[in-house]
Amino acid sequence: MPLLGIIGGSGLNRIAALEDVRREILSTPYGEPSAALTFGRLRGAEVVFLARHGDGHVIAPHRINYRANIRALHDCGARDVVAVTTAGGILEDLEPGALVVPDQIIDYTHGRTSTFFDGVDQPLDHVDFTQPFCETMRGRLLRAGADAGERLRDGGVYGATQGPRLETAAEIRRMACDGAGIVGMTGMPEAALAREMGLCYAMLAVVVNAAAGVGGNRDGIALGDIRAVSGAAMKRVEVILGMVAGGHGG
Ligand code: HPA
């Protein structure tokens, strides 16, 4: 099996169960990735982990060097990538703690460098992005989730917003009209760059709050609650990642 790359988002800066850990600082033609790459064995399989926001969770979503991150994972041999993200739930039935493997994306971000094909060292090209996630990796994630005894939501539209502020209630209403079920800040351009690089990339989204104006959040979102939910949920995510790496769902 090809080397599995894992991108960790908010609340997942390391994987506790990694064995034989080795860290390597890589540089790419696009600059340095968010952090050193962490290589190790997870349930017997070689994986490489990258903390998307940096080791101390210091890099804001719009400042992340997505190109360097994806290129570094590619250059170290990762071909399969699981991207863990936190998200707000737009659909009312997606409660904090719900886990989603989305199958579609709407990109509401702006001003982010979003392609490798910028004509500087890679000539213009186009990639098909009709299905933005790799079905093989989505399937692996879903089966691993089932093996871990988790109920993962299969499918849904991830709306990528600019951040770092959370959305207004009206923005979320508009996104709901567009068909978005969850909202996060980092899925794009990451997913598109992964496609350009030919990686088999899928997302495991952790719902950590009801989105702005949804459910009990008519008047605001309690940020302290988000951290608590995320801390607990990431332990479950680590179990699922172990199942993915160890060949469950393979
Ligand atoms: N909006 C955008 N990104 C997020 C949210 C949210 O409500 N929760 C976690 N990441």
Short mmCIF file of C-alpha atoms and ligand atoms in Angstrom, two decimals:
data_model
loop_
_atom_site.label_atom_id
_atom_site.label_comp_id
_atom_site.label_asym_id
_atom_site.label_seq_id
_atom_site.Cartn_x
_atom_site.Cartn_y
_atom_site.Cartn_z
CA MET A 1 0.00 0.00 0.00
CA PRO A 2 1.31 3.49 -0.79
CA LEU A 3 2.45 5.72 2.05
CA LEU A 4 -0.59 7.22 3.78
CA GLY A 5 -0.47 10.95 4.36
CA ILE A 6 -2.54 12.45 7.16
CA ILE A 7 -3.20 16.17 7.42
CA GLY A 8 -4.32 17.16 10.89
CA GLY A 9 -6.44 20.23 11.49
CA SER A 10 -7.53 22.12 14.59
CA GLY A 11 -7.34 19.82 17.60
CA LEU A 12 -5.14 17.25 15.85
CA ASN A 13 -1.54 18.46 16.00
CA ARG A 14 -0.07 15.00 16.51
CA ILE A 15 -1.05 11.35 16.53
CA ALA A 16 -0.32 9.86 19.90
CA ALA A 17 -0.22 6.25 18.69
CA LEU A 18 2.57 6.84 16.14
CA GLU A 19 5.58 4.59 16.72
CA ASP A 20 9.21 4.97 15.61
CA VAL A 21 8.64 8.64 15.05
CA ARG A 22 11.02 10.60 12.84
CA ARG A 23 10.61 14.25 11.95
CA GLU A 24 11.89 15.81 8.76
CA ILE A 25 11.87 19.42 7.67
CA LEU A 26 11.18 19.54 3.96
CA SER A 27 11.32 22.48 1.67
CA THR A 28 9.53 22.75 -1.66
CA PRO A 29 9.66 25.10 -4.66
CA TYR A 30 6.66 26.79 -3.03
CA GLY A 31 8.30 27.33 0.33
CA GLU A 32 8.09 25.43 3.57
CA PRO A 33 5.09 23.39 4.67
CA SER A 34 3.23 24.31 7.86
CA ALA A 35 5.45 22.09 10.01
CA ALA A 36 8.05 19.36 9.87
CA LEU A 37 6.66 16.14 8.44
CA THR A 38 6.29 13.42 11.06
CA PHE A 39 6.93 9.89 9.82
CA GLY A 40 6.03 6.85 11.87
CA ARG A 41 4.16 3.57 12.05
CA LEU A 42 0.48 3.48 12.85
CA ARG A 43 -0.94 -0.01 13.42
CA GLY A 44 2.06 -1.38 11.55
CA ALA A 45 1.73 0.87 8.49
CA GLU A 46 4.03 3.71 7.50
CA VAL A 47 2.31 7.07 7.62
CA VAL A 48 3.37 10.66 7.35
CA PHE A 49 1.60 13.31 9.39
CA LEU A 50 1.45 17.06 8.80
CA ALA A 51 -0.11 19.61 11.16
CA ARG A 52 -1.94 21.98 8.80
CA HIS A 53 -1.89 24.95 11.19
CA GLY A 54 1.70 24.36 12.32
CA ASP A 55 2.93 22.72 15.49
CA GLY A 56 1.52 25.32 17.85
CA HIS A 57 -1.68 25.89 15.85
CA VAL A 58 -0.42 29.30 14.82
CA ILE A 59 -1.16 29.53 11.09
CA ALA A 60 -4.57 30.96 10.19
CA PRO A 61 -6.56 29.20 7.43
CA HIS A 62 -5.93 31.95 4.85
CA ARG A 63 -2.18 32.01 5.64
CA ILE A 64 -1.54 28.29 5.24
CA ASN A 65 0.87 27.47 2.43
CA TYR A 66 -1.39 24.82 0.92
CA ARG A 67 0.86 24.34 -2.10
CA ALA A 68 3.91 23.64 0.04
CA ASN A 69 1.92 21.22 2.21
CA ILE A 70 0.57 19.19 -0.71
CA ARG A 71 3.86 19.25 -2.60
CA ALA A 72 5.79 18.12 0.51
CA LEU A 73 3.42 15.18 1.04
CA HIS A 74 3.77 14.25 -2.61
CA ASP A 75 7.55 14.55 -2.56
CA CYS A 76 7.94 12.27 0.43
CA GLY A 77 5.97 9.56 -1.35
CA ALA A 78 2.44 9.94 -0.01
CA ARG A 79 -0.15 9.13 -2.66
CA ASP A 80 -3.15 8.54 -0.41
CA VAL A 81 -4.15 11.40 1.86
CA VAL A 82 -6.73 11.75 4.62
CA ALA A 83 -7.42 15.35 5.57
CA VAL A 84 -8.96 15.88 8.99
CA THR A 85 -10.89 19.12 9.39
CA THR A 86 -13.24 20.64 11.91
CA ALA A 87 -16.51 22.02 10.65
CA GLY A 88 -19.71 23.73 11.65
CA GLY A 89 -22.92 21.82 11.06
CA ILE A 90 -25.34 23.56 8.71
CA LEU A 91 -27.75 20.64 8.57
CA GLU A 92 -29.70 20.63 11.84
CA ASP A 93 -29.21 16.91 12.41
CA LEU A 94 -25.41 17.20 12.34
CA GLU A 95 -24.76 17.65 16.03
CA PRO A 96 -21.39 18.48 17.59
CA GLY A 97 -19.31 15.31 17.52
CA ALA A 98 -20.79 14.06 14.23
CA LEU A 99 -18.27 12.74 11.71
CA VAL A 100 -18.77 13.36 8.00
CA VAL A 101 -17.00 12.11 4.88
CA PRO A 102 -18.20 14.72 2.38
CA ASP A 103 -18.46 14.05 -1.33
CA GLN A 104 -18.76 17.61 -2.64
CA ILE A 105 -17.28 21.06 -2.09
CA ILE A 106 -18.35 24.64 -2.68
CA ASP A 107 -15.50 27.12 -2.52
CA TYR A 108 -16.31 30.49 -0.92
CA THR A 109 -12.69 31.40 -0.23
CA HIS A 110 -10.88 34.24 -1.99
CA GLY A 111 -7.37 35.45 -2.50
CA ARG A 112 -5.72 32.10 -1.78
CA THR A 113 -3.12 30.72 -4.12
CA SER A 114 -5.13 27.84 -5.46
CA THR A 115 -3.23 26.13 -8.26
CA PHE A 116 0.14 24.68 -9.17
CA PHE A 117 -0.55 25.55 -12.80
CA ASP A 118 0.36 29.20 -12.59
CA GLY A 119 2.66 29.20 -15.59
CA VAL A 120 5.83 29.81 -13.58
CA ASP A 121 7.31 26.33 -13.37
CA GLN A 122 4.22 24.39 -14.42
CA PRO A 123 2.43 25.40 -17.60
CA LEU A 124 -1.32 25.96 -17.58
CA ASP A 125 -3.38 22.81 -17.34
CA HIS A 126 -6.86 21.91 -16.16
CA VAL A 127 -8.00 19.07 -13.93
CA ASP A 128 -11.40 17.47 -13.72
CA PHE A 129 -12.94 18.26 -10.34
CA THR A 130 -16.51 17.05 -10.86
CA GLN A 131 -16.03 14.67 -7.95
CA PRO A 132 -13.57 16.56 -5.74
CA PHE A 133 -12.72 13.67 -3.43
CA CYS A 134 -11.09 10.34 -4.20
CA GLU A 135 -13.77 7.64 -3.98
CA THR A 136 -11.23 4.98 -3.04
CA MET A 137 -10.12 6.94 0.00
CA ARG A 138 -13.69 7.88 0.90
CA GLY A 139 -14.53 4.19 0.87
CA ARG A 140 -11.53 3.34 3.04
CA LEU A 141 -12.54 6.00 5.54
CA LEU A 142 -16.14 4.84 5.69
CA ARG A 143 -15.17 1.20 6.20
CA ALA A 144 -12.57 2.13 8.80
CA GLY A 145 -15.20 4.16 10.62
CA ALA A 146 -17.56 1.21 10.64
CA ASP A 147 -14.77 -1.04 11.94
CA ALA A 148 -14.15 1.49 14.72
CA GLY A 149 -17.82 1.32 15.67
CA GLU A 150 -18.49 4.88 14.51
CA ARG A 151 -21.37 6.13 12.43
CA LEU A 152 -19.84 8.28 9.71
CA ARG A 153 -22.11 10.34 7.48
CA ASP A 154 -21.48 9.24 3.90
CA GLY A 155 -21.55 12.29 1.67
CA GLY A 156 -22.49 15.91 2.00
CA VAL A 157 -21.37 19.26 0.69
CA TYR A 158 -18.47 20.99 2.43
CA GLY A 159 -18.56 24.76 2.08
CA ALA A 160 -15.10 26.30 2.40
CA THR A 161 -15.12 29.81 3.85
CA GLN A 162 -12.33 32.32 4.20
CA GLY A 163 -12.15 32.72 7.96
CA PRO A 164 -10.62 33.15 10.38
CA ARG A 165 -13.85 34.69 11.63
CA LEU A 166 -16.90 32.48 11.79
CA GLU A 167 -19.79 33.21 9.42
CA THR A 168 -22.84 35.41 9.86
CA ALA A 169 -26.24 33.76 10.18
CA ALA A 170 -27.18 35.13 6.74
CA GLU A 171 -24.05 33.67 5.16
CA ILE A 172 -24.94 30.28 6.59
CA ARG A 173 -28.55 30.61 5.33
CA ARG A 174 -27.17 31.32 1.88
CA MET A 175 -24.85 28.33 2.09
CA ALA A 176 -27.76 26.13 3.15
CA CYS A 177 -29.68 27.33 0.07
CA ASP A 178 -26.64 26.41 -2.01
CA GLY A 179 -26.83 22.89 -0.60
CA ALA A 180 -23.88 23.00 1.82
CA GLY A 181 -24.27 20.72 4.84
CA ILE A 182 -21.08 21.62 6.71
CA VAL A 183 -18.77 24.62 6.77
CA GLY A 184 -15.03 24.83 7.37
CA MET A 185 -12.10 27.04 6.45
CA THR A 186 -9.38 24.78 5.12
CA GLY A 187 -10.80 22.31 2.58
CA MET A 188 -9.97 24.64 -0.27
CA PRO A 189 -7.66 25.04 -2.07
CA GLU A 190 -6.22 21.96 -0.35
CA ALA A 191 -8.50 19.46 -2.12
CA ALA A 192 -7.98 21.05 -5.54
CA LEU A 193 -4.21 21.10 -5.14
CA ALA A 194 -4.27 17.44 -4.11
CA ARG A 195 -6.17 16.66 -7.31
CA GLU A 196 -3.66 18.64 -9.38
CA MET A 197 -0.86 16.64 -7.72
CA GLY A 198 -2.64 13.37 -8.53
CA LEU A 199 -3.16 12.40 -4.89
CA CYS A 200 -6.04 10.21 -3.71
CA TYR A 201 -7.42 12.67 -1.18
CA ALA A 202 -10.52 12.53 1.02
CA MET A 203 -11.73 14.47 4.04
CA LEU A 204 -12.86 13.38 7.47
CA ALA A 205 -14.79 16.33 8.85
CA VAL A 206 -15.51 16.64 12.55
CA VAL A 207 -18.56 18.74 13.36
CA VAL A 208 -17.61 20.77 16.43
CA ASN A 209 -20.47 23.27 16.53
CA ALA A 210 -23.79 24.10 14.97
CA ALA A 211 -23.05 26.76 12.35
CA ALA A 212 -23.98 30.42 12.93
CA GLY A 213 -27.71 30.85 13.43
CA VAL A 214 -28.38 27.10 13.36
CA GLY A 215 -30.22 25.28 16.16
CA GLY A 216 -29.37 26.73 19.55
CA ASN A 217 -26.84 29.15 18.03
CA ARG A 218 -29.31 31.90 17.12
CA ASP A 219 -27.37 34.48 19.14
CA GLY A 220 -23.81 33.27 18.83
CA ILE A 221 -21.36 30.38 19.00
CA ALA A 222 -19.61 29.48 22.25
CA LEU A 223 -15.98 29.06 21.24
CA GLY A 224 -15.08 27.28 24.49
CA ASP A 225 -17.58 24.53 23.62
CA ILE A 226 -15.88 24.06 20.25
CA ARG A 227 -12.54 23.28 21.89
CA ALA A 228 -14.10 20.79 24.29
CA VAL A 229 -16.01 18.96 21.54
CA SER A 230 -12.98 18.93 19.29
CA GLY A 231 -10.70 17.50 21.99
CA ALA A 232 -13.04 14.58 22.65
CA ALA A 233 -13.83 13.94 18.98
CA MET A 234 -10.17 13.85 17.89
CA LYS A 235 -9.58 10.83 20.13
CA ARG A 236 -12.24 9.00 18.10
CA VAL A 237 -10.67 10.30 14.91
CA GLU A 238 -7.30 8.88 15.93
CA VAL A 239 -8.88 5.43 16.29
CA ILE A 240 -10.39 5.70 12.81
CA LEU A 241 -7.06 6.85 11.35
CA GLY A 242 -5.44 3.80 12.91
CA MET A 243 -8.01 1.61 11.20
CA VAL A 244 -7.37 3.30 7.85
CA ALA A 245 -3.61 2.89 8.21
CA GLY A 246 -3.81 -0.68 9.48
CA GLY A 247 -5.65 -1.85 6.41
CA HIS A 248 -9.16 -1.90 7.80
CA GLY A 249 -11.33 -0.62 5.02
CA GLY A 250 -8.49 -1.34 2.60
N1 HPA B 1 -17.47 27.77 10.44
C1 HPA B 1 -16.31 27.66 9.74
N2 HPA B 1 -15.35 26.84 10.10
C2 HPA B 1 -15.52 26.10 11.21
C3 HPA B 1 -16.70 26.18 11.96
C4 HPA B 1 -17.73 27.05 11.56
O1 HPA B 1 -18.80 27.18 12.19
N3 HPA B 1 -16.54 25.31 13.00
C5 HPA B 1 -15.32 24.74 12.85
N4 HPA B 1 -14.70 25.21 11.77
#
